[in-house]
Amino acid sequence: MLTPDILNALKGYMENLKHEVTFVIQTGEHEKREELVDMLQQIATTSDKLNVVEKDTQGLLRSPVTFAIQKDGVDTGITFSGVPGGHEFNSLILAILQAGGSQLKLDESIQNMVKKVNDKLNFQVFVSLSCHACPDVVQAMNQFALLNDNIQAEMIDGGVYPDLVEKHNIQGVPTVYLNGEVFASGKVEIAGIVEKLGKVAPEIVQASNDTPELPLQDVTVIGGGPAGVASAIYAARKGLAVTIIADRFGGQVKDTMGIENLISVPKTTGPELANSLMAHLNDYDVTLKEHFRVEKIEKGDIKTLTLSNGEVIRTRTLIVATGANWRELGVPGEKENIGNGVAYCPHCDGPFYKGKDVAVIGGGNSGVEAALDLAGIVKSVTVFEFLPELKADKVLVEQLSKRDNVKVITNAATKQILAENGKVNAIEYIDRATDTVHQQELNGVFVQIGLVPNSKVVEGVVDLTKYGEIIVNEKGNTSEPGIYACGDVTTVPYKQIVVAMGEGAKAALAAFDYLLMNPVSESEKTEKAA
C-alpha cells in the first residue's frame, strides 16, 4: 500500500506525462498478484494518462505477476516480472515517466549507439529488491527498449521466481541474460554493458563516432564519486569549462547503505547521497559523460583523453578521482565462482543465502558490518580474520558478540574456495597459529578485505606507490604538471567520504591556480587532437 505522501509526490511527477501509459497485467492466479494490481491501480490514480488493463496476453507475458508498459497503446518493450517495490520502485516510476515523454538519462552518444542496433535483443535482468546496484542496470535496459523497437527489457524479481533462480543457478545480482544466454553477472557497470553491447551489435561502434567533439576544456574530472563531484563543482564555481567522466556516477559510495559520519548529515545511505551529489552538480554548467571509461591519457600542456566509445576530450588540467574497488582475495576458486557463491556486496546478494551458511572474509569495519547485516538473513555467519584479533571498531565488535549465529575465526588465511556442481560448498583455510589446514562447509563467501585503488588508467602518466596509489602532495599535485588527484585513489590517508570531498575541493582550487599561471594560446584552443 502506497502512502498518501508517496501518492502526492507521484501526482507532481505525473503532471509531466505527454503520452498515455498503460500497465497491461497478465491474468491468472498468483499469491503476489493482488499486491501488484493494488500497487499499479494506486499509481494510476495519480494521472488521467495512466491506465491499468488486465488481459490474457496469449503467453506473451511470463505469469500473472508480470506486466508490460505501453505508450499510446503500443508496447514499449518494457516488462516487470514481480512487484517492483524496494529499490526497484524508482525503476518503475522512471519507466513510466520516460515512456510518458520525459527526457532519458543516458548520455546522448550512448543513445545514438543503442538506436543503431539491428538485431532482436531480449534482455532479462534478475534482481533482488534489496539490491541497490540492480536499479541502475534495470533502468538502463528500460531506456534501451524505449530507444529501439528491436530491444526488449524484463526485470525479474528472484524472490518471486525461485524456480528460475534455481534453473539458472543464480547466486548474485544483478544477473543479465541476453537472448537466453548469460550476458553479465554480479556487480556490473553500465559502461561494461555498453562495451559488451558493442560486441554483439558491432554496428553501434560507428554511431559512437557521430558525437560532436567538445571544445577545449579547462578542467576534466575522471570519477563521479564524492571527490570527483566536489572537484567539478568547485571548478565550475570558478566559471571554468568543466567535464566530468564517470563510468558509474556516485562511485563506490553507492555500495554503502549506512552513512552516519558525514558531518551535518546525521544519517543517510549511499544511493541517497549519490542522488544529492547529482542534484548539486546539476546546479552548475558541467558536462557529464556518464557510463564511459577513460581508456588512454596523453600528457602535455594540453592533455588528451580517449574514452571507451572512441570520443576524444582535450583539457588544460586533469583531476583524477577514480576511487577504489573491492580488493580480491586472489585465491583459487574466487574468480571462477563470482556470482555462484562468491560475492562482494552483502546488501545485494545476502537475500539469496536465506537459511544458509556463509563466510565473511575480513575482520575490519566492512567485514563486521557485512556479518551483522547477513546475520539477520542467513542461518550462520563465520567471520575469517587473518590477524590474531578483529580490526573493526569496538562498537561493531560488541554488536557482533551479541549475535548467536555468528562465529569468529582469527589467524585464518584463506587457501581456496571449493565448489561442486557449479556452486560454492566449502572454504579451505590455514590456521596460522598451528600451521594446519582446515575445511569448513558453507554455501557462500563474502569478501570484505578492503579496497584497491583504480589507478590503472594513469600508469605511466603519473607516479604511483607500489600499492597503486597516486602520489600527491598537500595540494593534490601529482608528478605531472596540470594533473591532480584526490580521494581514495591517492596516498592521502583515511579513506572517508568527508575527507574525499575536501580533497576534491582542494584539487579543483589547485587546478584553478595552475590555469591562472599558465594561460592558453589561441592556437592551442583551436588545435585538434592528433
Short mmCIF file of C-alpha atoms in Angstrom, two decimals:
data_model
loop_
_atom_site.label_atom_id
_atom_site.label_comp_id
_atom_site.label_asym_id
_atom_site.label_seq_id
_atom_site.Cartn_x
_atom_site.Cartn_y
_atom_site.Cartn_z
CA MET A 1 0.00 0.00 0.00
CA LEU A 2 1.45 3.34 -1.09
CA THR A 3 1.29 6.11 1.50
CA PRO A 4 -0.58 9.38 0.86
CA ASP A 5 2.77 11.22 0.84
CA ILE A 6 4.13 8.96 -1.92
CA LEU A 7 0.95 9.31 -3.97
CA ASN A 8 1.01 13.10 -3.64
CA ALA A 9 4.63 13.17 -4.78
CA LEU A 10 3.75 10.95 -7.75
CA LYS A 11 0.95 13.30 -8.76
CA GLY A 12 3.53 16.06 -9.11
CA TYR A 13 5.79 13.88 -11.26
CA MET A 14 2.94 12.60 -13.44
CA GLU A 15 1.88 16.12 -14.40
CA ASN A 16 4.68 15.97 -16.99
CA LEU A 17 3.25 12.98 -18.86
CA LYS A 18 2.76 13.75 -22.56
CA HIS A 19 1.58 10.26 -23.63
CA GLU A 20 -0.94 7.69 -22.43
CA VAL A 21 0.83 5.00 -20.38
CA THR A 22 -0.91 1.67 -19.81
CA PHE A 23 0.01 -1.19 -17.47
CA VAL A 24 -1.00 -4.48 -19.11
CA ILE A 25 -1.19 -7.24 -16.47
CA GLN A 26 -1.34 -10.92 -17.35
CA THR A 27 -4.48 -12.60 -15.98
CA GLY A 28 -4.36 -15.66 -13.71
CA GLU A 29 -3.74 -16.62 -10.11
CA HIS A 30 -0.62 -15.90 -8.05
CA GLU A 31 -0.06 -15.12 -4.37
CA LYS A 32 1.63 -11.83 -5.28
CA ARG A 33 -0.87 -10.74 -7.93
CA GLU A 34 -3.24 -8.84 -5.63
CA GLU A 35 -0.31 -6.81 -4.27
CA LEU A 36 0.82 -6.00 -7.80
CA VAL A 37 -2.62 -4.97 -9.06
CA ASP A 38 -3.20 -2.82 -5.98
CA MET A 39 0.13 -1.00 -6.47
CA LEU A 40 -0.49 -0.28 -10.16
CA GLN A 41 -4.06 0.84 -9.57
CA GLN A 42 -2.90 3.26 -6.88
CA ILE A 43 -0.23 4.66 -9.20
CA ALA A 44 -2.85 5.03 -11.96
CA THR A 45 -4.90 7.35 -9.71
CA THR A 46 -2.14 9.96 -9.91
CA SER A 47 -2.85 10.89 -13.55
CA ASP A 48 -5.65 10.60 -16.09
CA LYS A 49 -2.98 9.49 -18.58
CA LEU A 50 -2.33 6.26 -16.62
CA ASN A 51 -4.42 3.12 -17.14
CA VAL A 52 -4.47 -0.47 -15.86
CA VAL A 53 -5.62 -3.31 -18.12
CA GLU A 54 -5.86 -6.98 -17.14
CA LYS A 55 -5.94 -9.45 -20.00
CA ASP A 56 -4.71 -12.78 -21.29
CA THR A 57 -1.70 -11.90 -23.42
CA GLN A 58 -1.57 -15.38 -25.00
CA GLY A 59 1.72 -16.25 -23.36
CA LEU A 60 3.49 -13.01 -24.23
CA LEU A 61 3.93 -12.19 -20.54
CA ARG A 62 5.65 -14.51 -18.10
CA SER A 63 2.97 -15.00 -15.42
CA PRO A 64 0.01 -13.42 -13.57
CA VAL A 65 2.50 -11.27 -11.68
CA THR A 66 4.08 -9.86 -14.87
CA PHE A 67 3.01 -6.61 -16.51
CA ALA A 68 4.06 -4.70 -19.62
CA ILE A 69 4.19 -0.96 -20.18
CA GLN A 70 2.54 0.51 -23.27
CA LYS A 71 2.86 4.00 -24.69
CA ASP A 72 -0.21 5.26 -26.53
CA GLY A 73 -1.38 1.66 -26.87
CA VAL A 74 1.92 0.36 -28.29
CA ASP A 75 4.27 -1.94 -26.40
CA THR A 76 7.45 -0.22 -25.23
CA GLY A 77 9.33 -3.50 -24.79
CA ILE A 78 9.50 -2.94 -21.01
CA THR A 79 8.10 -5.60 -18.66
CA PHE A 80 8.34 -6.22 -14.94
CA SER A 81 8.04 -9.74 -13.55
CA GLY A 82 7.34 -9.34 -9.86
CA VAL A 83 6.20 -6.45 -7.69
CA PRO A 84 8.72 -3.63 -8.26
CA GLY A 85 8.97 -2.40 -4.69
CA GLY A 86 12.09 -1.69 -2.66
CA HIS A 87 14.89 -0.22 -4.73
CA GLU A 88 13.06 -1.15 -7.95
CA PHE A 89 10.14 1.19 -7.25
CA ASN A 90 12.25 4.01 -8.70
CA SER A 91 12.85 1.88 -11.80
CA LEU A 92 9.10 1.58 -12.32
CA ILE A 93 8.43 5.28 -11.83
CA LEU A 94 11.25 6.26 -14.19
CA ALA A 95 9.95 3.81 -16.80
CA ILE A 96 6.51 5.43 -16.58
CA LEU A 97 7.88 8.96 -16.85
CA GLN A 98 10.23 8.14 -19.71
CA ALA A 99 7.55 6.24 -21.62
CA GLY A 100 5.35 9.26 -20.99
CA GLY A 101 7.80 11.59 -22.68
CA SER A 102 10.36 12.63 -20.06
CA GLN A 103 13.96 13.02 -21.17
CA LEU A 104 16.10 9.89 -20.97
CA LYS A 105 19.05 9.90 -18.57
CA LEU A 106 21.54 8.15 -20.85
CA ASP A 107 24.34 10.13 -22.44
CA GLU A 108 23.47 11.28 -25.98
CA SER A 109 26.29 9.26 -27.51
CA ILE A 110 25.01 6.08 -25.83
CA GLN A 111 21.52 6.83 -27.13
CA ASN A 112 22.89 7.16 -30.67
CA MET A 113 24.65 3.81 -30.30
CA VAL A 114 21.57 1.98 -28.99
CA LYS A 115 19.39 3.34 -31.79
CA LYS A 116 21.66 1.64 -34.34
CA VAL A 117 21.07 -1.92 -33.06
CA ASN A 118 19.64 -4.02 -35.91
CA ASP A 119 19.10 -7.45 -34.34
CA LYS A 120 16.43 -8.52 -31.85
CA LEU A 121 17.82 -8.31 -28.31
CA ASN A 122 15.83 -9.68 -25.38
CA PHE A 123 17.37 -8.67 -22.04
CA GLN A 124 16.30 -10.28 -18.75
CA VAL A 125 17.66 -8.69 -15.58
CA PHE A 126 17.42 -10.85 -12.46
CA VAL A 127 17.29 -8.67 -9.34
CA SER A 128 16.74 -8.67 -5.61
CA LEU A 129 14.54 -5.86 -4.29
CA SER A 130 17.15 -5.21 -1.59
CA CYS A 131 19.92 -4.76 -4.19
CA HIS A 132 20.86 -1.11 -4.54
CA ALA A 133 23.06 -1.77 -7.60
CA CYS A 134 20.33 -3.51 -9.60
CA PRO A 135 18.18 -0.46 -10.45
CA ASP A 136 20.99 1.13 -12.47
CA VAL A 137 21.02 -1.89 -14.78
CA VAL A 138 17.22 -2.21 -14.95
CA GLN A 139 16.82 1.48 -15.73
CA ALA A 140 19.48 1.38 -18.44
CA MET A 141 17.87 -1.62 -20.13
CA ASN A 142 14.44 0.04 -19.98
CA GLN A 143 15.86 3.07 -21.76
CA PHE A 144 17.45 0.79 -24.35
CA ALA A 145 13.96 -0.62 -25.03
CA LEU A 146 12.45 2.84 -25.35
CA LEU A 147 15.15 3.87 -27.82
CA ASN A 148 14.93 0.85 -30.11
CA ASP A 149 11.96 -1.38 -31.02
CA ASN A 150 14.37 -4.30 -31.51
CA ILE A 151 15.17 -4.36 -27.79
CA GLN A 152 13.08 -5.96 -25.02
CA ALA A 153 13.85 -5.45 -21.32
CA GLU A 154 12.40 -7.52 -18.47
CA MET A 155 13.06 -7.12 -14.76
CA ILE A 156 12.70 -10.46 -12.91
CA ASP A 157 12.50 -10.47 -9.11
CA GLY A 158 14.38 -13.58 -7.99
CA GLY A 159 12.30 -13.70 -4.80
CA VAL A 160 9.11 -14.21 -6.83
CA TYR A 161 10.65 -16.67 -9.30
CA PRO A 162 12.83 -19.03 -7.22
CA ASP A 163 12.39 -21.74 -9.86
CA LEU A 164 14.12 -19.55 -12.45
CA VAL A 165 16.85 -18.66 -9.97
CA GLU A 166 17.43 -22.37 -9.35
CA LYS A 167 17.26 -23.24 -13.04
CA HIS A 168 19.88 -20.65 -13.98
CA ASN A 169 21.96 -21.26 -10.83
CA ILE A 170 21.84 -17.55 -9.95
CA GLN A 171 23.55 -16.59 -6.68
CA GLY A 172 24.31 -12.95 -7.32
CA VAL A 173 22.53 -9.93 -8.69
CA PRO A 174 22.19 -8.20 -10.98
CA THR A 175 22.49 -11.05 -13.47
CA VAL A 176 21.66 -10.16 -17.07
CA TYR A 177 20.63 -12.65 -19.75
CA LEU A 178 20.59 -11.76 -23.44
CA ASN A 179 18.53 -13.97 -25.74
CA GLY A 180 18.70 -16.78 -23.18
CA GLU A 181 22.45 -16.65 -22.55
CA VAL A 182 24.39 -15.05 -19.67
CA PHE A 183 25.39 -11.53 -20.71
CA ALA A 184 26.67 -10.11 -17.41
CA SER A 185 26.74 -11.41 -13.85
CA GLY A 186 27.33 -9.89 -10.43
CA LYS A 187 28.31 -6.28 -9.99
CA VAL A 188 28.15 -4.79 -13.48
CA GLU A 189 28.57 -1.20 -14.58
CA ILE A 190 26.64 0.37 -17.45
CA ALA A 191 29.98 1.20 -19.08
CA GLY A 192 30.71 -2.52 -19.17
CA ILE A 193 27.28 -3.28 -20.59
CA VAL A 194 27.78 -0.76 -23.39
CA GLU A 195 31.14 -2.33 -24.23
CA LYS A 196 29.59 -5.82 -24.27
CA LEU A 197 26.75 -4.50 -26.42
CA GLY A 198 29.30 -3.36 -28.98
CA LYS A 199 30.49 -6.96 -29.33
CA VAL A 200 27.03 -8.40 -30.06
CA ALA A 201 25.95 -5.41 -32.16
CA PRO A 202 29.11 -4.11 -33.91
CA GLU A 203 27.05 -1.64 -35.92
CA ILE A 204 26.82 0.64 -32.85
CA VAL A 205 30.55 1.36 -32.82
CA GLN A 206 30.29 3.70 -35.84
CA ALA A 207 27.41 5.55 -34.15
CA SER A 208 29.69 6.50 -31.26
CA ASN A 209 31.87 8.46 -33.67
CA ASP A 210 28.94 10.72 -34.56
CA THR A 211 29.18 12.61 -31.24
CA PRO A 212 30.49 16.18 -31.75
CA GLU A 213 33.86 16.83 -30.12
CA LEU A 214 33.82 19.14 -27.10
CA PRO A 215 35.80 22.38 -27.25
CA LEU A 216 38.99 22.56 -25.18
CA GLN A 217 38.10 22.08 -21.50
CA ASP A 218 39.69 23.93 -18.60
CA VAL A 219 39.19 21.08 -16.15
CA THR A 220 38.27 17.45 -16.80
CA VAL A 221 37.49 15.21 -13.83
CA ILE A 222 37.68 11.42 -14.03
CA GLY A 223 35.38 9.89 -11.42
CA GLY A 224 31.84 10.58 -10.23
CA GLY A 225 32.15 9.87 -6.52
CA PRO A 226 32.28 12.43 -3.66
CA ALA A 227 35.82 13.56 -4.53
CA GLY A 228 35.14 13.91 -8.25
CA VAL A 229 31.85 15.75 -7.83
CA ALA A 230 33.37 18.14 -5.27
CA SER A 231 36.16 18.88 -7.76
CA ALA A 232 33.72 19.53 -10.60
CA ILE A 233 31.51 21.82 -8.53
CA TYR A 234 34.41 23.86 -7.15
CA ALA A 235 35.88 24.22 -10.66
CA ALA A 236 32.51 25.18 -12.17
CA ARG A 237 32.02 27.83 -9.49
CA LYS A 238 35.16 29.50 -10.84
CA GLY A 239 33.48 29.88 -14.23
CA LEU A 240 35.64 27.23 -15.89
CA ALA A 241 34.69 24.85 -18.70
CA VAL A 242 34.34 21.56 -16.83
CA THR A 243 33.65 17.96 -17.89
CA ILE A 244 33.23 15.02 -15.52
CA ILE A 245 33.63 11.45 -16.80
CA ALA A 246 32.13 8.65 -14.71
CA ASP A 247 31.56 5.03 -15.59
CA ARG A 248 29.27 4.92 -12.55
CA PHE A 249 28.01 8.14 -11.02
CA GLY A 250 28.29 8.02 -7.23
CA GLY A 251 31.15 5.54 -7.38
CA GLN A 252 31.89 3.16 -4.52
CA VAL A 253 29.73 5.19 -2.16
CA LYS A 254 26.61 3.71 -3.81
CA ASP A 255 27.52 0.36 -2.24
CA THR A 256 27.36 1.80 1.29
CA MET A 257 23.97 1.54 2.94
CA GLY A 258 24.55 3.23 6.29
CA ILE A 259 26.40 6.58 6.39
CA GLU A 260 26.44 8.26 9.79
CA ASN A 261 29.77 10.12 9.77
CA LEU A 262 29.19 12.73 7.05
CA ILE A 263 29.28 15.85 9.17
CA SER A 264 25.98 17.84 9.21
CA VAL A 265 24.11 14.84 7.76
CA PRO A 266 23.25 12.62 10.77
CA LYS A 267 22.20 9.64 8.68
CA THR A 268 21.91 8.79 5.00
CA THR A 269 22.57 5.98 2.54
CA GLY A 270 24.91 5.65 -0.42
CA PRO A 271 22.17 5.83 -3.08
CA GLU A 272 20.62 8.86 -1.35
CA LEU A 273 23.99 10.61 -1.20
CA ALA A 274 24.63 9.82 -4.87
CA ASN A 275 21.29 11.42 -5.75
CA SER A 276 22.22 14.50 -3.71
CA LEU A 277 25.57 14.72 -5.49
CA MET A 278 23.80 14.62 -8.85
CA ALA A 279 21.27 17.27 -7.79
CA HIS A 280 24.06 19.57 -6.63
CA LEU A 281 26.10 19.00 -9.79
CA ASN A 282 23.06 19.85 -11.92
CA ASP A 283 23.05 23.35 -10.42
CA TYR A 284 26.18 24.10 -12.47
CA ASP A 285 27.15 24.12 -16.13
CA VAL A 286 29.14 20.89 -16.10
CA THR A 287 29.28 18.41 -18.99
CA LEU A 288 28.65 14.89 -17.67
CA LYS A 289 29.94 11.91 -19.64
CA GLU A 290 28.38 9.01 -17.76
CA HIS A 291 28.81 5.27 -18.40
CA PHE A 292 32.13 5.72 -20.19
CA ARG A 293 35.67 4.90 -19.16
CA VAL A 294 38.87 6.74 -19.99
CA GLU A 295 40.99 4.33 -22.00
CA LYS A 296 44.06 6.49 -22.65
CA ILE A 297 45.65 9.69 -21.35
CA GLU A 298 48.27 11.65 -23.27
CA LYS A 299 50.05 14.19 -21.10
CA GLY A 300 51.42 17.59 -22.13
CA ASP A 301 50.41 21.23 -21.84
CA ILE A 302 47.11 20.07 -23.32
CA LYS A 303 46.05 16.66 -22.03
CA THR A 304 44.22 14.35 -24.45
CA LEU A 305 41.76 11.75 -23.17
CA THR A 306 40.34 8.92 -25.27
CA LEU A 307 37.08 7.42 -23.96
CA SER A 308 35.78 3.87 -24.27
CA ASN A 309 33.41 4.99 -27.05
CA GLY A 310 36.27 6.48 -29.06
CA GLU A 311 35.44 10.07 -28.14
CA VAL A 312 38.40 12.40 -27.58
CA ILE A 313 38.49 15.19 -24.99
CA ARG A 314 41.21 17.85 -24.83
CA THR A 315 41.74 19.56 -21.48
CA ARG A 316 44.13 22.04 -19.88
CA THR A 317 44.05 20.34 -16.48
CA LEU A 318 43.01 16.90 -15.29
CA ILE A 319 41.74 15.76 -11.89
CA VAL A 320 41.83 12.01 -11.24
CA ALA A 321 39.22 10.90 -8.69
CA THR A 322 38.73 7.30 -9.76
CA GLY A 323 38.38 5.91 -6.23
CA ALA A 324 38.84 2.26 -5.35
CA ASN A 325 37.19 -1.13 -5.76
CA TRP A 326 36.79 -4.16 -3.54
CA ARG A 327 40.08 -5.98 -3.07
CA GLU A 328 40.04 -9.60 -4.22
CA LEU A 329 41.45 -12.49 -2.21
CA GLY A 330 43.45 -13.83 -5.13
CA VAL A 331 42.97 -17.48 -4.19
CA PRO A 332 41.84 -20.44 -6.33
CA GLY A 333 38.08 -20.66 -6.67
CA GLU A 334 37.38 -16.96 -6.18
CA LYS A 335 37.08 -15.55 -9.69
CA GLU A 336 35.71 -18.84 -11.02
CA ASN A 337 32.73 -18.63 -8.64
CA ILE A 338 31.81 -14.95 -8.67
CA GLY A 339 28.02 -14.90 -8.82
CA ASN A 340 27.89 -18.60 -7.90
CA GLY A 341 28.75 -18.39 -4.24
CA VAL A 342 31.43 -15.68 -4.15
CA ALA A 343 30.14 -12.15 -3.60
CA TYR A 344 31.36 -8.71 -2.54
CA CYS A 345 28.08 -6.96 -1.68
CA PRO A 346 26.09 -8.37 1.27
CA HIS A 347 23.24 -5.91 0.66
CA CYS A 348 22.80 -7.08 -2.93
CA ASP A 349 23.36 -10.82 -2.64
CA GLY A 350 22.56 -11.57 1.00
CA PRO A 351 18.88 -12.47 0.33
CA PHE A 352 19.98 -15.34 -1.94
CA TYR A 353 21.50 -17.08 1.08
CA LYS A 354 18.49 -17.05 3.34
CA GLY A 355 18.68 -20.02 5.71
CA LYS A 356 22.18 -20.96 4.50
CA ASP A 357 25.69 -20.95 5.97
CA VAL A 358 28.07 -18.24 4.74
CA ALA A 359 31.50 -16.83 5.46
CA VAL A 360 32.75 -13.25 5.57
CA ILE A 361 36.44 -12.84 4.82
CA GLY A 362 37.79 -9.81 6.65
CA GLY A 363 37.53 -8.55 10.21
CA GLY A 364 37.70 -4.82 9.62
CA ASN A 365 34.72 -2.46 9.74
CA SER A 366 33.45 -3.57 6.32
CA GLY A 367 33.68 -7.26 7.22
CA VAL A 368 31.99 -6.95 10.60
CA GLU A 369 29.25 -4.70 9.19
CA ALA A 370 28.66 -7.30 6.47
CA ALA A 371 28.45 -10.06 9.09
CA LEU A 372 25.93 -8.07 11.12
CA ASP A 373 23.79 -7.48 8.02
CA LEU A 374 23.92 -11.13 6.97
CA ALA A 375 23.22 -12.47 10.47
CA GLY A 376 19.61 -11.35 10.18
CA ILE A 377 19.13 -13.23 6.90
CA VAL A 378 21.25 -16.38 6.81
CA LYS A 379 21.46 -19.44 9.04
CA SER A 380 25.01 -18.77 10.20
CA VAL A 381 27.95 -16.46 9.53
CA THR A 382 31.61 -17.29 10.10
CA VAL A 383 34.00 -14.34 10.08
CA PHE A 384 37.56 -15.22 9.00
CA GLU A 385 40.25 -12.74 10.07
CA PHE A 386 43.91 -13.08 9.02
CA LEU A 387 45.26 -11.33 12.12
CA PRO A 388 45.02 -12.53 15.76
CA GLU A 389 42.22 -10.01 16.50
CA LEU A 390 39.40 -8.31 14.65
CA LYS A 391 40.36 -4.87 13.32
CA ALA A 392 36.86 -3.36 13.41
CA ASP A 393 35.76 -0.58 15.74
CA LYS A 394 34.95 -1.66 19.28
CA VAL A 395 31.26 -0.77 18.97
CA LEU A 396 30.91 -3.07 15.94
CA VAL A 397 32.76 -5.94 17.60
CA GLU A 398 30.47 -5.62 20.62
CA GLN A 399 27.41 -5.83 18.38
CA LEU A 400 28.86 -8.90 16.69
CA SER A 401 29.33 -10.68 20.01
CA LYS A 402 25.59 -10.40 20.67
CA ARG A 403 24.66 -12.45 17.57
CA ASP A 404 24.11 -16.12 18.36
CA ASN A 405 24.57 -17.24 14.76
CA VAL A 406 27.96 -15.57 14.22
CA LYS A 407 31.31 -17.27 14.82
CA VAL A 408 34.74 -15.62 14.52
CA ILE A 409 37.90 -17.45 13.46
CA THR A 410 41.11 -15.41 13.77
CA ASN A 411 44.59 -16.23 12.50
CA ALA A 412 42.89 -17.68 9.42
CA ALA A 413 44.50 -17.46 5.97
CA THR A 414 42.10 -18.40 3.17
CA LYS A 415 43.72 -21.04 0.97
CA GLN A 416 40.98 -21.73 -1.59
CA ILE A 417 37.24 -21.68 -2.22
CA LEU A 418 35.76 -25.01 -3.19
CA ALA A 419 32.74 -25.65 -5.39
CA GLU A 420 30.73 -28.61 -6.58
CA ASN A 421 28.25 -28.70 -9.47
CA GLY A 422 28.75 -25.01 -10.11
CA LYS A 423 28.09 -23.87 -6.52
CA VAL A 424 30.41 -22.98 -3.65
CA ASN A 425 30.28 -25.66 -0.96
CA ALA A 426 33.31 -25.06 1.28
CA ILE A 427 36.27 -22.90 2.18
CA GLU A 428 39.74 -24.18 2.93
CA TYR A 429 41.90 -22.12 5.29
CA ILE A 430 45.17 -22.34 7.21
CA ASP A 431 45.25 -21.83 10.97
CA ARG A 432 48.29 -19.54 11.16
CA ALA A 433 48.84 -20.32 14.85
CA THR A 434 49.24 -24.07 14.29
CA ASP A 435 50.02 -24.12 10.55
CA THR A 436 47.25 -26.67 9.98
CA VAL A 437 44.77 -26.79 7.12
CA HIS A 438 41.04 -26.85 7.84
CA GLN A 439 37.93 -27.02 5.71
CA GLN A 440 34.50 -25.62 6.52
CA GLU A 441 31.36 -26.42 4.60
CA LEU A 442 29.24 -23.45 3.59
CA ASN A 443 27.13 -22.04 0.76
CA GLY A 444 28.61 -18.61 0.14
CA VAL A 445 31.67 -16.43 0.70
CA PHE A 446 31.50 -12.64 1.06
CA VAL A 447 34.90 -10.98 0.52
CA GLN A 448 35.44 -7.82 2.58
CA ILE A 449 39.20 -7.23 2.80
CA GLY A 450 39.48 -3.59 1.89
CA LEU A 451 39.92 -1.61 -1.29
CA VAL A 452 42.37 -1.39 -4.19
CA PRO A 453 42.90 1.97 -5.97
CA ASN A 454 41.55 2.36 -9.51
CA SER A 455 44.74 3.83 -10.92
CA LYS A 456 45.42 1.67 -13.97
CA VAL A 457 44.39 4.47 -16.34
CA VAL A 458 47.27 6.69 -15.10
CA GLU A 459 50.00 4.04 -15.06
CA GLY A 460 52.97 5.61 -16.84
CA VAL A 461 51.34 9.05 -16.67
CA VAL A 462 51.94 9.95 -13.01
CA ASP A 463 53.95 8.38 -10.20
CA LEU A 464 52.28 5.63 -8.14
CA THR A 465 53.21 3.80 -4.96
CA LYS A 466 53.87 0.06 -5.03
CA TYR A 467 50.26 -0.35 -3.89
CA GLY A 468 48.94 1.58 -6.90
CA GLU A 469 48.01 4.77 -5.07
CA ILE A 470 48.64 8.08 -6.87
CA ILE A 471 51.32 10.05 -5.03
CA VAL A 472 50.06 13.57 -4.23
CA ASN A 473 51.26 16.48 -2.15
CA GLU A 474 49.23 18.65 0.23
CA LYS A 475 47.54 20.42 -2.71
CA GLY A 476 46.69 17.32 -4.70
CA ASN A 477 49.52 17.83 -7.21
CA THR A 478 50.82 14.69 -8.89
CA SER A 479 54.25 14.25 -10.52
CA GLU A 480 52.84 15.66 -13.78
CA PRO A 481 52.14 19.43 -14.08
CA GLY A 482 48.45 20.15 -14.55
CA ILE A 483 47.33 16.72 -13.34
CA TYR A 484 45.81 16.44 -9.88
CA ALA A 485 44.33 13.58 -7.89
CA CYS A 486 42.04 13.25 -4.89
CA GLY A 487 40.04 10.74 -2.89
CA ASP A 488 40.58 7.03 -2.31
CA VAL A 489 42.87 6.59 -5.32
CA THR A 490 45.61 8.71 -3.69
CA THR A 491 48.15 8.42 -0.90
CA VAL A 492 46.03 10.64 1.35
CA PRO A 493 45.22 8.58 4.47
CA TYR A 494 41.77 7.94 5.91
CA LYS A 495 39.51 6.73 3.12
CA GLN A 496 36.41 8.60 4.23
CA ILE A 497 33.66 10.41 2.30
CA VAL A 498 34.14 13.68 4.12
CA VAL A 499 37.91 13.56 3.52
CA ALA A 500 37.40 12.78 -0.18
CA MET A 501 35.08 15.77 -0.59
CA GLY A 502 37.63 18.11 1.00
CA GLU A 503 40.46 16.71 -1.12
CA GLY A 504 38.32 17.13 -4.23
CA ALA A 505 37.67 20.78 -3.47
CA LYS A 506 41.39 21.29 -2.78
CA ALA A 507 42.38 19.71 -6.12
CA ALA A 508 39.99 22.00 -8.02
CA LEU A 509 41.40 25.10 -6.30
CA ALA A 510 44.93 23.96 -7.14
CA ALA A 511 43.92 23.40 -10.76
CA PHE A 512 42.44 26.91 -10.87
CA ASP A 513 45.74 28.37 -9.60
CA TYR A 514 47.60 26.43 -12.29
CA LEU A 515 45.30 27.79 -15.02
CA LEU A 516 45.91 31.35 -13.84
CA MET A 517 49.66 30.85 -14.04
CA ASN A 518 49.58 29.01 -17.38
CA PRO A 519 47.31 30.86 -19.85
CA VAL A 520 46.46 29.05 -23.07
CA SER A 521 47.19 30.47 -26.51
CA GLU A 522 44.55 30.91 -29.20
CA SER A 523 46.21 28.26 -31.36
CA GLU A 524 46.02 25.73 -28.50
CA LYS A 525 42.32 26.46 -28.05
CA THR A 526 41.51 25.53 -31.64
CA GLU A 527 44.13 22.85 -32.27
CA LYS A 528 42.61 19.40 -32.77
CA ALA A 529 43.99 16.31 -31.15
CA ALA A 530 46.30 14.41 -33.46
#
